[in-house]
Short mmCIF file of C-alpha atoms in Angstrom, two decimals:
data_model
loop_
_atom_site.label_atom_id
_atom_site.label_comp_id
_atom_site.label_asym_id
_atom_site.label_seq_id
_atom_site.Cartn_x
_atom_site.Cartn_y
_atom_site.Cartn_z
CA UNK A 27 -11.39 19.20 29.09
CA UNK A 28 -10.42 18.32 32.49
CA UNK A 29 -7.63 19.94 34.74
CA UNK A 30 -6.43 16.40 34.76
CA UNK A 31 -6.18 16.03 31.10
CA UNK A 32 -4.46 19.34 30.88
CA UNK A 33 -1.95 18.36 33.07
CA UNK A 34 -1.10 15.35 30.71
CA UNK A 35 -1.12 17.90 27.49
CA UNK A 36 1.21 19.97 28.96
CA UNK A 37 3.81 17.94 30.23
CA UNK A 38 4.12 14.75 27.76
CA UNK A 39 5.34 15.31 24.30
CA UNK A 40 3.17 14.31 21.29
CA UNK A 41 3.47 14.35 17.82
CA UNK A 42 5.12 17.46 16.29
CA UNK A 43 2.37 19.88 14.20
CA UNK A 44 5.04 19.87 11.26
CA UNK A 45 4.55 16.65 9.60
CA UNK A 46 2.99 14.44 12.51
CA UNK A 47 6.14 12.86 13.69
CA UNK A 48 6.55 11.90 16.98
CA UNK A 49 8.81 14.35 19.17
CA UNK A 50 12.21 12.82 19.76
CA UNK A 51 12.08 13.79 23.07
CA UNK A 52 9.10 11.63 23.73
CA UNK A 53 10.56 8.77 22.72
CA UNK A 54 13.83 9.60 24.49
CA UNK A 55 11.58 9.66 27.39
CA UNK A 56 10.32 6.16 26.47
CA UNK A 57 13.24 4.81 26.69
CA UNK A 58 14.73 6.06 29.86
CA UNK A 59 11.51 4.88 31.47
CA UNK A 60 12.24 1.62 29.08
CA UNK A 61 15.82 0.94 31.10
CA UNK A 62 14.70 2.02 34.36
CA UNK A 63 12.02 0.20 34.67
CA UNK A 64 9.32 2.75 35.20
CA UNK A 65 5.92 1.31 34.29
CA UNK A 66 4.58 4.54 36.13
CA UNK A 67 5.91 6.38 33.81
CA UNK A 68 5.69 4.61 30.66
CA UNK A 69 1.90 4.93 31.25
CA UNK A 70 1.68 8.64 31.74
CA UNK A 71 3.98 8.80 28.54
CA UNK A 72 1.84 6.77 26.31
CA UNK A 73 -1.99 7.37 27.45
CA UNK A 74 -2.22 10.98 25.69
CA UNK A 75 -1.13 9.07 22.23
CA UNK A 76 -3.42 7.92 19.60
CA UNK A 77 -3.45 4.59 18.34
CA UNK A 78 -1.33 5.32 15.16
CA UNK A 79 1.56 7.45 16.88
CA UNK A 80 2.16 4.44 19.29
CA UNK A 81 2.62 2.11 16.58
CA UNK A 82 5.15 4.64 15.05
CA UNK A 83 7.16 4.37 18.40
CA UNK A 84 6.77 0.72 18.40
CA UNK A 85 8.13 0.44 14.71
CA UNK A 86 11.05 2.96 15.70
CA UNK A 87 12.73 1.49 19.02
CA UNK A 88 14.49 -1.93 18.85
CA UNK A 89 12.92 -5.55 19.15
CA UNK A 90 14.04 -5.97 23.02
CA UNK A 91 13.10 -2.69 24.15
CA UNK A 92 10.01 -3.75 22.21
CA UNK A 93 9.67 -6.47 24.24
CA UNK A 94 10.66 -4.64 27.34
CA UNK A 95 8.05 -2.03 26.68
CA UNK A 96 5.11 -4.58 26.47
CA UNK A 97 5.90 -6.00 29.48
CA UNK A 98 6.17 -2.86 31.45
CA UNK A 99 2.68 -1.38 30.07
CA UNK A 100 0.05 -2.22 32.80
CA UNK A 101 -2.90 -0.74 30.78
CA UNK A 102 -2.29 -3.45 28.28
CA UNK A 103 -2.06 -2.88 24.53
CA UNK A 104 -5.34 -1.29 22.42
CA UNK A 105 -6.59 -2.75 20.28
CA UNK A 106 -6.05 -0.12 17.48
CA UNK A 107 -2.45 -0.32 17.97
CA UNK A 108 -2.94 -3.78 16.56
CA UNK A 109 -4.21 -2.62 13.49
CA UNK A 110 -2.35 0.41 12.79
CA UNK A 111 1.14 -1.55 12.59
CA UNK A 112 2.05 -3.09 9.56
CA UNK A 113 2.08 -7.15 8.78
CA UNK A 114 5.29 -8.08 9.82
CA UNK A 115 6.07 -5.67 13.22
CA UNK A 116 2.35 -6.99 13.91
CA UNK A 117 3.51 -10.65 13.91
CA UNK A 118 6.17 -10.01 16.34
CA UNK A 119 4.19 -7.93 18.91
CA UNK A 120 1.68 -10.66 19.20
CA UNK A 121 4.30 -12.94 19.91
CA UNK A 122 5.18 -10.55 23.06
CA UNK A 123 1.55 -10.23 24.07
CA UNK A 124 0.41 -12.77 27.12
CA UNK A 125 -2.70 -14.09 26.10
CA UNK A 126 -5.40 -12.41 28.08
CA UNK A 127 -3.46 -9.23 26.99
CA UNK A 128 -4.45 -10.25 23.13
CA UNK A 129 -7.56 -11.33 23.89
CA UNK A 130 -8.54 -7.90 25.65
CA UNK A 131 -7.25 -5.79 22.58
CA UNK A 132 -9.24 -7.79 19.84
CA UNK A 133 -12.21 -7.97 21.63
CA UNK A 134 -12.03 -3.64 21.31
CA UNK A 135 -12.20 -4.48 17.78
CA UNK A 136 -15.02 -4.25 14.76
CA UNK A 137 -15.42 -7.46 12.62
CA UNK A 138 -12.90 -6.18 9.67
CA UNK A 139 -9.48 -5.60 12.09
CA UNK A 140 -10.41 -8.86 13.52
CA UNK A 141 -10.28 -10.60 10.35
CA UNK A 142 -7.60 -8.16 9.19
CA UNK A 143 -5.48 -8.88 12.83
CA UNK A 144 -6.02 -12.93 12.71
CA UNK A 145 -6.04 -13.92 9.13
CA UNK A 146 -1.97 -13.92 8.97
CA UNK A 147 -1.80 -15.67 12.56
CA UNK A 148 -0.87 -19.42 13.21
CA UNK A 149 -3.56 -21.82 13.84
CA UNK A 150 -3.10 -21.90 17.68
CA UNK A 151 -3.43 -17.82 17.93
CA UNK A 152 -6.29 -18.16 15.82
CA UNK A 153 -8.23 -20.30 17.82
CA UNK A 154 -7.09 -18.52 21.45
CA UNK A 155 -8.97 -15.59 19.53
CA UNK A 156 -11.73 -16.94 18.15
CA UNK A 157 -12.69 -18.67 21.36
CA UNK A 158 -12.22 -15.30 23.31
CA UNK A 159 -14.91 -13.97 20.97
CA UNK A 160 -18.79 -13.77 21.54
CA UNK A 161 -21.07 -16.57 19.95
CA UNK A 162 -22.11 -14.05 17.37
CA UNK A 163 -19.20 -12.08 16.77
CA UNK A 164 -17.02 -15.37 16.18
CA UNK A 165 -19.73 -16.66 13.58
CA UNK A 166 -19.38 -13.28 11.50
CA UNK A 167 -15.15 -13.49 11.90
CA UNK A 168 -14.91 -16.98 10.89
CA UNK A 169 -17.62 -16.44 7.98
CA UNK A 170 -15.54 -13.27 6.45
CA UNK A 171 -12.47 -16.14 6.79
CA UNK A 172 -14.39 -18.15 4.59
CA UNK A 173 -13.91 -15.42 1.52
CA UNK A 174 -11.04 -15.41 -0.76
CA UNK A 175 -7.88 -13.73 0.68
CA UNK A 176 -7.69 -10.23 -0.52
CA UNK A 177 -11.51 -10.22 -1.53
CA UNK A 178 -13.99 -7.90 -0.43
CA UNK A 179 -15.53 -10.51 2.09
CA UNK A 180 -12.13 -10.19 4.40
CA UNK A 181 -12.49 -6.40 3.85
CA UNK A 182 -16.01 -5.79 4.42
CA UNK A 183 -17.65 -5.08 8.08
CA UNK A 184 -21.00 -6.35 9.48
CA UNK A 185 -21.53 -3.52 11.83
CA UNK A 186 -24.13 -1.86 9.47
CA UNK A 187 -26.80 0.13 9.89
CA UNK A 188 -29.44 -1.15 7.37
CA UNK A 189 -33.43 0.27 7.05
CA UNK A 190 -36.55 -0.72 5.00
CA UNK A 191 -36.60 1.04 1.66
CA UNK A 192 -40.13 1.83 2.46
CA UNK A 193 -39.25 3.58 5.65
CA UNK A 194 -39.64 7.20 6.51
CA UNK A 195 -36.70 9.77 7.98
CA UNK A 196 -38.45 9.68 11.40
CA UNK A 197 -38.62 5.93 11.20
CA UNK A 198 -34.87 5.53 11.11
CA UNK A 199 -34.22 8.09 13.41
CA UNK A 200 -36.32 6.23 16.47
CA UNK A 201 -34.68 3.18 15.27
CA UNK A 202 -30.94 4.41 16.01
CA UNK A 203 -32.04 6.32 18.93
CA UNK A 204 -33.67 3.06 20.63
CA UNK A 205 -30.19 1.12 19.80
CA UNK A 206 -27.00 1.14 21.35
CA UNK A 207 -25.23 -1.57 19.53
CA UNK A 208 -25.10 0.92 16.14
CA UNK A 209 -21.33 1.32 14.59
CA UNK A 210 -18.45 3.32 16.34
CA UNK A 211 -18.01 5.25 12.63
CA UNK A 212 -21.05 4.81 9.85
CA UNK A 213 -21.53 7.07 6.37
CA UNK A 214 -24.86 5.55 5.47
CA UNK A 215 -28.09 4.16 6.10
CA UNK A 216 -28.42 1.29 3.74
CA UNK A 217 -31.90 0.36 2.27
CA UNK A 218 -33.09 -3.20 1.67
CA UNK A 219 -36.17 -4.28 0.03
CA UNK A 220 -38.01 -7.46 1.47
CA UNK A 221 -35.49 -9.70 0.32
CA UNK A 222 -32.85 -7.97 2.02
CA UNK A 223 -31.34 -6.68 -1.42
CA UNK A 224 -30.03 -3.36 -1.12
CA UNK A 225 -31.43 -0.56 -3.30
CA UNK A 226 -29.83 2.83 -1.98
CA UNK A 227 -28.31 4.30 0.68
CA UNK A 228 -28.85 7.43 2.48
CA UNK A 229 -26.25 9.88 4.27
CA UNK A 230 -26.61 10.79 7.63
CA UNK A 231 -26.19 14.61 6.94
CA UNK A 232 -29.44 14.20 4.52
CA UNK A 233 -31.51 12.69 7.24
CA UNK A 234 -31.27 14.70 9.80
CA UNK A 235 -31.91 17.97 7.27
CA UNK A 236 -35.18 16.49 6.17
CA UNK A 237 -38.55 16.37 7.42
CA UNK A 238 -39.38 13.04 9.32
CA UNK A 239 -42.32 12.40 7.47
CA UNK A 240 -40.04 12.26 4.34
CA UNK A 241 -39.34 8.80 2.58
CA UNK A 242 -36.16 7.30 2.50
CA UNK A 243 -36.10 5.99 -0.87
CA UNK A 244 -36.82 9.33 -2.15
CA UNK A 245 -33.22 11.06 -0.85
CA UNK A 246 -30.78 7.99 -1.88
CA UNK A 247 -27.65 8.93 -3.38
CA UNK A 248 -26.67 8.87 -6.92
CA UNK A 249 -23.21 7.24 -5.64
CA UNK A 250 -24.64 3.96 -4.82
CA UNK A 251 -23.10 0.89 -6.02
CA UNK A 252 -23.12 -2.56 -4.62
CA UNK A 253 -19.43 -4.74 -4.42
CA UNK A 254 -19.69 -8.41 -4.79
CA UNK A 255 -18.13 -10.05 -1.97
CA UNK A 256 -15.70 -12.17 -4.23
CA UNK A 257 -13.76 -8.95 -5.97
CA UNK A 258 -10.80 -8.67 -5.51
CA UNK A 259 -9.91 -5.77 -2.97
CA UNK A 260 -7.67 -3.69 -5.13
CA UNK A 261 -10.67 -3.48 -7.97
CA UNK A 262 -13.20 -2.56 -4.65
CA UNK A 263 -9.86 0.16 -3.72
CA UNK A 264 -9.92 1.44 -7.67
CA UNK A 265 -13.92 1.58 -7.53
CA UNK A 266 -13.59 4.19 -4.21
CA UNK A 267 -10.95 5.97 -5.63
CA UNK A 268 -12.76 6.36 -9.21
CA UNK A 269 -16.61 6.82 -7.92
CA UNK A 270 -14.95 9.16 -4.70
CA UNK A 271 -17.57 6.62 -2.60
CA UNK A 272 -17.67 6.86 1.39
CA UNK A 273 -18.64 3.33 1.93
CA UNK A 274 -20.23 0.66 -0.29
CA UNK A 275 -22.61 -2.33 0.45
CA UNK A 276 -21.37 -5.73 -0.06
CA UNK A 277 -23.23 -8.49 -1.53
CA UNK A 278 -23.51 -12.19 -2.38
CA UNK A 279 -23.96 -14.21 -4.88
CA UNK A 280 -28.13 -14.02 -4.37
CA UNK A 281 -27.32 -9.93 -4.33
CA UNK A 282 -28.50 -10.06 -0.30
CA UNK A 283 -26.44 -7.43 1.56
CA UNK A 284 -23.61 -9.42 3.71
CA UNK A 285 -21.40 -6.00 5.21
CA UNK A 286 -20.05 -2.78 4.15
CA UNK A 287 -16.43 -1.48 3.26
CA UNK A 288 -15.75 2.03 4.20
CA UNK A 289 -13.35 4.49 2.75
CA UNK A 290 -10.68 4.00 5.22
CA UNK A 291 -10.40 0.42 4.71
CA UNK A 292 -10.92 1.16 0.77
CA UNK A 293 -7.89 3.79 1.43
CA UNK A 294 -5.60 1.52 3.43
CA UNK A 295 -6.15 -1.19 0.32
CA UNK A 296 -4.60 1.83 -1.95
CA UNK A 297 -1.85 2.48 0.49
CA UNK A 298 -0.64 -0.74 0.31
CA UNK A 299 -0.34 -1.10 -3.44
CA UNK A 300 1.18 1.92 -4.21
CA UNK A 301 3.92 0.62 -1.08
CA UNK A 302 4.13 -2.25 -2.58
CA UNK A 303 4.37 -1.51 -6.22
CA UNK A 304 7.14 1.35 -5.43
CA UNK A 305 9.06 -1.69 -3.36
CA UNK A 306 8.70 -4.00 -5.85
CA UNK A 307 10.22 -1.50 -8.63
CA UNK A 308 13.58 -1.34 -6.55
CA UNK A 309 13.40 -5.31 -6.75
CA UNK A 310 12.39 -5.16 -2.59
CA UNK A 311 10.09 -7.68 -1.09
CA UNK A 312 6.45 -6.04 -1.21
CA UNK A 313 5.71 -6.17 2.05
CA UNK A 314 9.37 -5.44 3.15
CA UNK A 315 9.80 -2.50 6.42
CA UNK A 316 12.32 -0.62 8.02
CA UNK A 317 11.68 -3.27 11.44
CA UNK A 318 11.90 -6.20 9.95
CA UNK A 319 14.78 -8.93 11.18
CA UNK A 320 18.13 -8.89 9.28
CA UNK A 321 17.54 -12.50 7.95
CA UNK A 322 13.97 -11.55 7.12
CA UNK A 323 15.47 -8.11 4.87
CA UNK A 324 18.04 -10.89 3.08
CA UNK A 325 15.78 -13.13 2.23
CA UNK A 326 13.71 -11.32 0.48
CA UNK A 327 16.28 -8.99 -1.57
CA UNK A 328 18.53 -12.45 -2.14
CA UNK A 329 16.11 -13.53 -4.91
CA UNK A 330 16.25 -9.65 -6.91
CA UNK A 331 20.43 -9.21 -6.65
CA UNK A 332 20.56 -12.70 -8.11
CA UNK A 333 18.74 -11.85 -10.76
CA UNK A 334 20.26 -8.05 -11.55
CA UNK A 335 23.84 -10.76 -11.09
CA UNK A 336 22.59 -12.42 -14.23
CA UNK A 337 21.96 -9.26 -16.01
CA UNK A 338 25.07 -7.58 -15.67
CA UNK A 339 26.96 -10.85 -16.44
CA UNK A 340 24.77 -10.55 -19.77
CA UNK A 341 25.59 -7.43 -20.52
CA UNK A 342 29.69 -8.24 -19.42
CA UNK A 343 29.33 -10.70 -22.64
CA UNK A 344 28.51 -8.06 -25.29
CA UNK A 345 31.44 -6.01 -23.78
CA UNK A 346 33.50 -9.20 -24.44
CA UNK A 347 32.70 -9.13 -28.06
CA UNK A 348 34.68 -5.94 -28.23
CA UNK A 349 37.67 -6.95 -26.36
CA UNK A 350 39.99 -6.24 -28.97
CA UNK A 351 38.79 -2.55 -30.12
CA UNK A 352 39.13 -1.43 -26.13
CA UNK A 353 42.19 -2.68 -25.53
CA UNK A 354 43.05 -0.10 -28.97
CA UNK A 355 40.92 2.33 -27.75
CA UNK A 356 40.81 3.35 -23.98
CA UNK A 357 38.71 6.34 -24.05
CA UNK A 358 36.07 3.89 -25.47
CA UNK A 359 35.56 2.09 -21.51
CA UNK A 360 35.78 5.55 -20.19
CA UNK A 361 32.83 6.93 -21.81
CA UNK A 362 31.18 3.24 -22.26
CA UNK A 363 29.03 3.32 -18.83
CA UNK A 364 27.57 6.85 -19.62
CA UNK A 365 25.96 5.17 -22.08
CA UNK A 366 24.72 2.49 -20.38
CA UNK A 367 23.89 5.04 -16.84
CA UNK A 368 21.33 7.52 -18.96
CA UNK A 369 19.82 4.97 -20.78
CA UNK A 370 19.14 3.59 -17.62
CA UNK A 371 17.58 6.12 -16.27
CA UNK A 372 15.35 6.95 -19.04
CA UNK A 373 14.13 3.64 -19.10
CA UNK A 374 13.73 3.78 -15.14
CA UNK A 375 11.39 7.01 -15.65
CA UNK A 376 9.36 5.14 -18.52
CA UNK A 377 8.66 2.22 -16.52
CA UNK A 378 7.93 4.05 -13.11
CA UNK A 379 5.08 6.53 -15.23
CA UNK A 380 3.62 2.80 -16.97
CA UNK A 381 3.67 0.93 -13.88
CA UNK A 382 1.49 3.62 -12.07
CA UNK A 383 -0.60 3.74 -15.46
CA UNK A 384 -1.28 0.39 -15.00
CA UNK A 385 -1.67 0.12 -11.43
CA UNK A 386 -4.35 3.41 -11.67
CA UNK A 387 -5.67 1.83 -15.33
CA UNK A 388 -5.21 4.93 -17.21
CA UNK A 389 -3.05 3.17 -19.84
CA UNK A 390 -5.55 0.93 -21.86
CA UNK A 391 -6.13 -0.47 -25.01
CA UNK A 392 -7.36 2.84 -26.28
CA UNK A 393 -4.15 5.29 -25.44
CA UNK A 394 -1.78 2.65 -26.06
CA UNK A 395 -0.83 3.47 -29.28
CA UNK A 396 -0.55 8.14 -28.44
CA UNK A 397 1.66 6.73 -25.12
CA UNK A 398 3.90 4.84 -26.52
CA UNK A 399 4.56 7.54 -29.22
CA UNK A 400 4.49 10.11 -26.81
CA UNK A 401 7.46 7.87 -25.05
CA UNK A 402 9.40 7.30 -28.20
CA UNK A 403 9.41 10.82 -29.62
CA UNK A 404 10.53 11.94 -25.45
CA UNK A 405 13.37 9.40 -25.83
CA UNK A 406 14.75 10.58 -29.06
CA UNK A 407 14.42 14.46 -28.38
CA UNK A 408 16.18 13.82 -25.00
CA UNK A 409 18.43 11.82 -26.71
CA UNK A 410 19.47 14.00 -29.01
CA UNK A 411 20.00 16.62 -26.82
CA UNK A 412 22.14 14.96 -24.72
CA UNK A 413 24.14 13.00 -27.91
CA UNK A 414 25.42 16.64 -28.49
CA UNK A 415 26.46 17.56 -25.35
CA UNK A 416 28.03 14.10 -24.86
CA UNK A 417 29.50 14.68 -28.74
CA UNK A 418 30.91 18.22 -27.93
CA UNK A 419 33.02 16.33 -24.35
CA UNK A 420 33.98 13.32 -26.27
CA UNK A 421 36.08 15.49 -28.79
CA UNK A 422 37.05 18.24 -26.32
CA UNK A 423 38.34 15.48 -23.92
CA UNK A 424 39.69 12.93 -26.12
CA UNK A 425 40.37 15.15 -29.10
CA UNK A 426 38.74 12.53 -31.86
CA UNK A 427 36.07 14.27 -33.64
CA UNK A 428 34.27 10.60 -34.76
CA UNK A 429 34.53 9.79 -30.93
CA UNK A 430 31.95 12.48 -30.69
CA UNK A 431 29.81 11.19 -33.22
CA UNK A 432 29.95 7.67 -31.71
CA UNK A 433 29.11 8.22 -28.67
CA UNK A 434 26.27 10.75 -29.86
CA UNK A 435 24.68 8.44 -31.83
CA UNK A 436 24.67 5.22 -29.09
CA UNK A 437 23.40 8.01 -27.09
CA UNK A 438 20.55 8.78 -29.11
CA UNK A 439 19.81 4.91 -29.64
CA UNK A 440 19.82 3.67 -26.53
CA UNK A 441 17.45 6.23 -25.09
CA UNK A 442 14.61 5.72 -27.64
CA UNK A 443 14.97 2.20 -27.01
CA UNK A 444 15.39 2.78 -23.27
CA UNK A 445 12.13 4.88 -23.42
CA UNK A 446 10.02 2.31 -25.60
CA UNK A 447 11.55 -0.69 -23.48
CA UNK A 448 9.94 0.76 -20.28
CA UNK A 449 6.46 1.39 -21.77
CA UNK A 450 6.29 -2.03 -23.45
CA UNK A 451 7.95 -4.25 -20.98
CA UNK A 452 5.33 -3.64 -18.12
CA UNK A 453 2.16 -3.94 -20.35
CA UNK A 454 4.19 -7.68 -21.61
CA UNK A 455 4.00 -8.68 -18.48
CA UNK A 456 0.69 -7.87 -17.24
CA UNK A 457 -0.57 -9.02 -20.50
CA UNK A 458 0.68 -12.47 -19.17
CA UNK A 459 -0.35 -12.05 -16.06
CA UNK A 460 2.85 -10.92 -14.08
CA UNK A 461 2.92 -8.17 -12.07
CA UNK A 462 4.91 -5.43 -14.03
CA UNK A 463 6.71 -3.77 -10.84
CA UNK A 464 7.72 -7.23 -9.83
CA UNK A 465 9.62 -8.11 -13.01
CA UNK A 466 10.25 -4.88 -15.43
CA UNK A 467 12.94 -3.80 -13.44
CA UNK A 468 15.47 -6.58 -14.17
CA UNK A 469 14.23 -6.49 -17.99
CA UNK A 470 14.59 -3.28 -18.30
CA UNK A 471 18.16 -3.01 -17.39
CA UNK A 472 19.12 -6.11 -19.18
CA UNK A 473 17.69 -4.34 -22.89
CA UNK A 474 19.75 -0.77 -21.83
CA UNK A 475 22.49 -2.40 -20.55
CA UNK A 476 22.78 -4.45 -23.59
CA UNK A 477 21.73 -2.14 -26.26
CA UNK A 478 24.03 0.76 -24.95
CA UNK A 479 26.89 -1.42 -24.41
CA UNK A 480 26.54 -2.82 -28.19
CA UNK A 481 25.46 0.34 -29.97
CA UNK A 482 28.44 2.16 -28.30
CA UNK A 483 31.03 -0.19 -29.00
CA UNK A 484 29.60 -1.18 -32.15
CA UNK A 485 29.39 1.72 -34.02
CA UNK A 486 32.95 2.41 -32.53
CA UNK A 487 33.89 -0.70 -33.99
CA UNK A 488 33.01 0.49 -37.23
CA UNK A 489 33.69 3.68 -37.26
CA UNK A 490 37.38 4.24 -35.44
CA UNK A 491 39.00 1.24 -37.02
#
């Protein structure tokens, strides 16, 4: 390391060892150097940073020192910033970036951020890109384009290193050596018979342990597995997370190799849906963040409060079948949304343990049957422990023995049913072909709201009058 780069170490702030945050005097410093004006500094301050912890900073100040920011950094934004900030922050940077400033960064790029960076982009961006690309490297962009959204083809890379299956380890060995176009990052050396189907791949580690005279077909891994092109990207996400693969070759329709997915692409696919499935659960847009625009953040949790409105006025109506019996009984509205709150919950923890089931496909056809057991017999032991601690305060706080009983035995109802509503719900739904952490949520409150409300006050009704 240089004396130079020491002296940049030591005096600018970078992320903090204890979870990877950024240091909050760094970006204090930013922003001084934001308001005075102090490109100078702002330089220094962000050079030392990798790609990622800039596009933590970026997400974390406001959109005009945002804007102020870009326009006082005279290096010019990487590239791999680009890429490491999330859809919507992305969208607005771009907007920010002069031209020849965008057009620098993506050319830094491999095939898959360009595709990834451009895909979401108006026509007009699109085309200032594409045009700023080589010959070659615009064919391959605008092919992968040419693939389903969320398919492998967007995903996958060309930048491959690919050998004869007939090849020796010396063979491929002169053949990267006498080329300096290979990948930044590669796993594999893929093999391809004559025509250009692949039929292994080898890991860099192995060749360079063998011999050179040793063949290449005979050290392929056991891992290999082709992805068609077409699939969609959260089966090619499932397949690296099942297999534990470190890339995979992608093919056509013909089976000829077209590109490769790695497992950080594969990984950022699996990022996203679990993000997206835990937003969607608390009835959030799916691709909602923390720097999106206030009208952007209303729009997109407008849709979910109307419908949890519509709920709750459903489950107002069953109270307004009892009218009558709480106006006799007040203790009966006092205890009423206990009820209602565990069941709830229960039905909350059901439905967050299916949708993940789902999402991972461990809950199939073939456990169906043991989980939903498994959920019913959970709901009615913790109902039942918790009907006789809620039996036990009813009497000692309202003094009516029978209260006790009532509200222990809505307790016990409404949680089996909680529990078997948030198993059965979600699999509905994706039986039908809705996404279950889009819609279970509302449905699942509706059927405990309901049921608690109309167990409680219906066995009260029959019971205490």
């Amino acid at each position: 390391m240089s004396g130079q780069d020491t002296d940049a170490k030591d005096t600018v702030p970078e992320a903090t060892e204890d979870g990877y945050q950024l240091d909050r005097s760094l970006v204090q410093q930013v922003l001084e150097a934001i308001d005075t004006a102090d490109a100078t500094a702002l330089d220094s301050l962000l050079e030392p940073l990798h790609p990622a912890d800039i596009a933590d900073l970026l997400e974390q100040i406001s959109g005009p020192e945002r804007r102020s920011l870009l326009s006082l950094w005279s290096t010019g934004l990487d590239g791999e910033v680009l890429s490491e900030l999330g859809e919507s922050l992305r969208e607005e940077v771009i907007e920010y970036l002069p031209n020849h400033v965008l057009v620098g960064a993506v050319r830094e790029l491999e095939s898959d951020d360009v595709v990834d960076l451009i895909e979401d982009l108006e026509d007009d961006q699109q085309e200032l890109i594409l045009e700023a690309l080589d010959d070659a490297d615009r064919a391959v962009v605008e092919d992968a384009l040419s693939y389903p959204e969320f398919s492998a083809g967007r995903l996958m890379q060309r930048e491959m290193v690919v050998a004869p299956d007939h090849w020796n380890v010396g063979q491929v060995i002169d053949f990267m050596r006498r080329h300096d176009d290979l990948p930044e990052q590669f796993y594999h050396v893929i093999l391809v018979d004559p025509a250009y189907h692949p039929t292994g791949y080898v890991t860099l580690g192995r060749i360079l342990g063998e011999k050179r005279a040793h063949l290449l077909r005979d050290m392929t891994e056991d891992s290999f597995r082709t992805i068609p092109a077409s699939q969609p990207e959260g089966d090619v996400a499932y397949a690296f997370n099942q297999y534990h693969l470190i890339s995979a070759p992608v093919v056509d329709e013909d089976e000829r190799l077209v590109g490769v997915i790695t497992i950080d692409d594969a990984m950022v696919v699996l990022d996203e849906e679990a993000e997206e499935d835990i937003l969607r659960l608390a009835g959030v847009g799916g691709d909602e963040s923390i720097s999106d625009r206030t009208l952007e953040t209303v729009r997109q949790r407008f849709p979910w409060l109307a419908v949890n409105l519509v709920t709750a006025i459903l489950a107002s109506l069953v109270i307004a079948q009892f009218e009558e019996i709480l106006s006799q009984i007040v203790a009966l509205a006092v205890l009423m949304p206990i009820v209602a709150s565990m069941g709830g919950n229960a039905g909350t923890q059901s439905l967050t343990v299916a949708v993940r089931a789902i999402a991972t496909r461990d809950l199939t056809g073939a456990n169906l049957l043991r989980v939903v057991r498994r959920e019913a017999v959970a709901g009615l032991v913790n109902g039942l422990i918790f009907a006789v601690v809620m039996g036990v305060i009813g009497v000692l706080w309202f003094g009516t023995p029978l209260l006790g009983v009532v509200i222990a035995a809505a307790m016990v109802v409404n949680m089996v049913v909680a529990a078997l509503a948030g198993i059965l719900i979600p699999i509905g739904l994706e039986k039908l072909g809705v996404d279950p952490a889009l819609a279970s949520g509302a449905f699942v409150t509706t059927v405990t709201d309901v049921v608690g409300f109309f167990a409680f006050l219906g066995l009260a009704a029959l019971m205490l009058i």
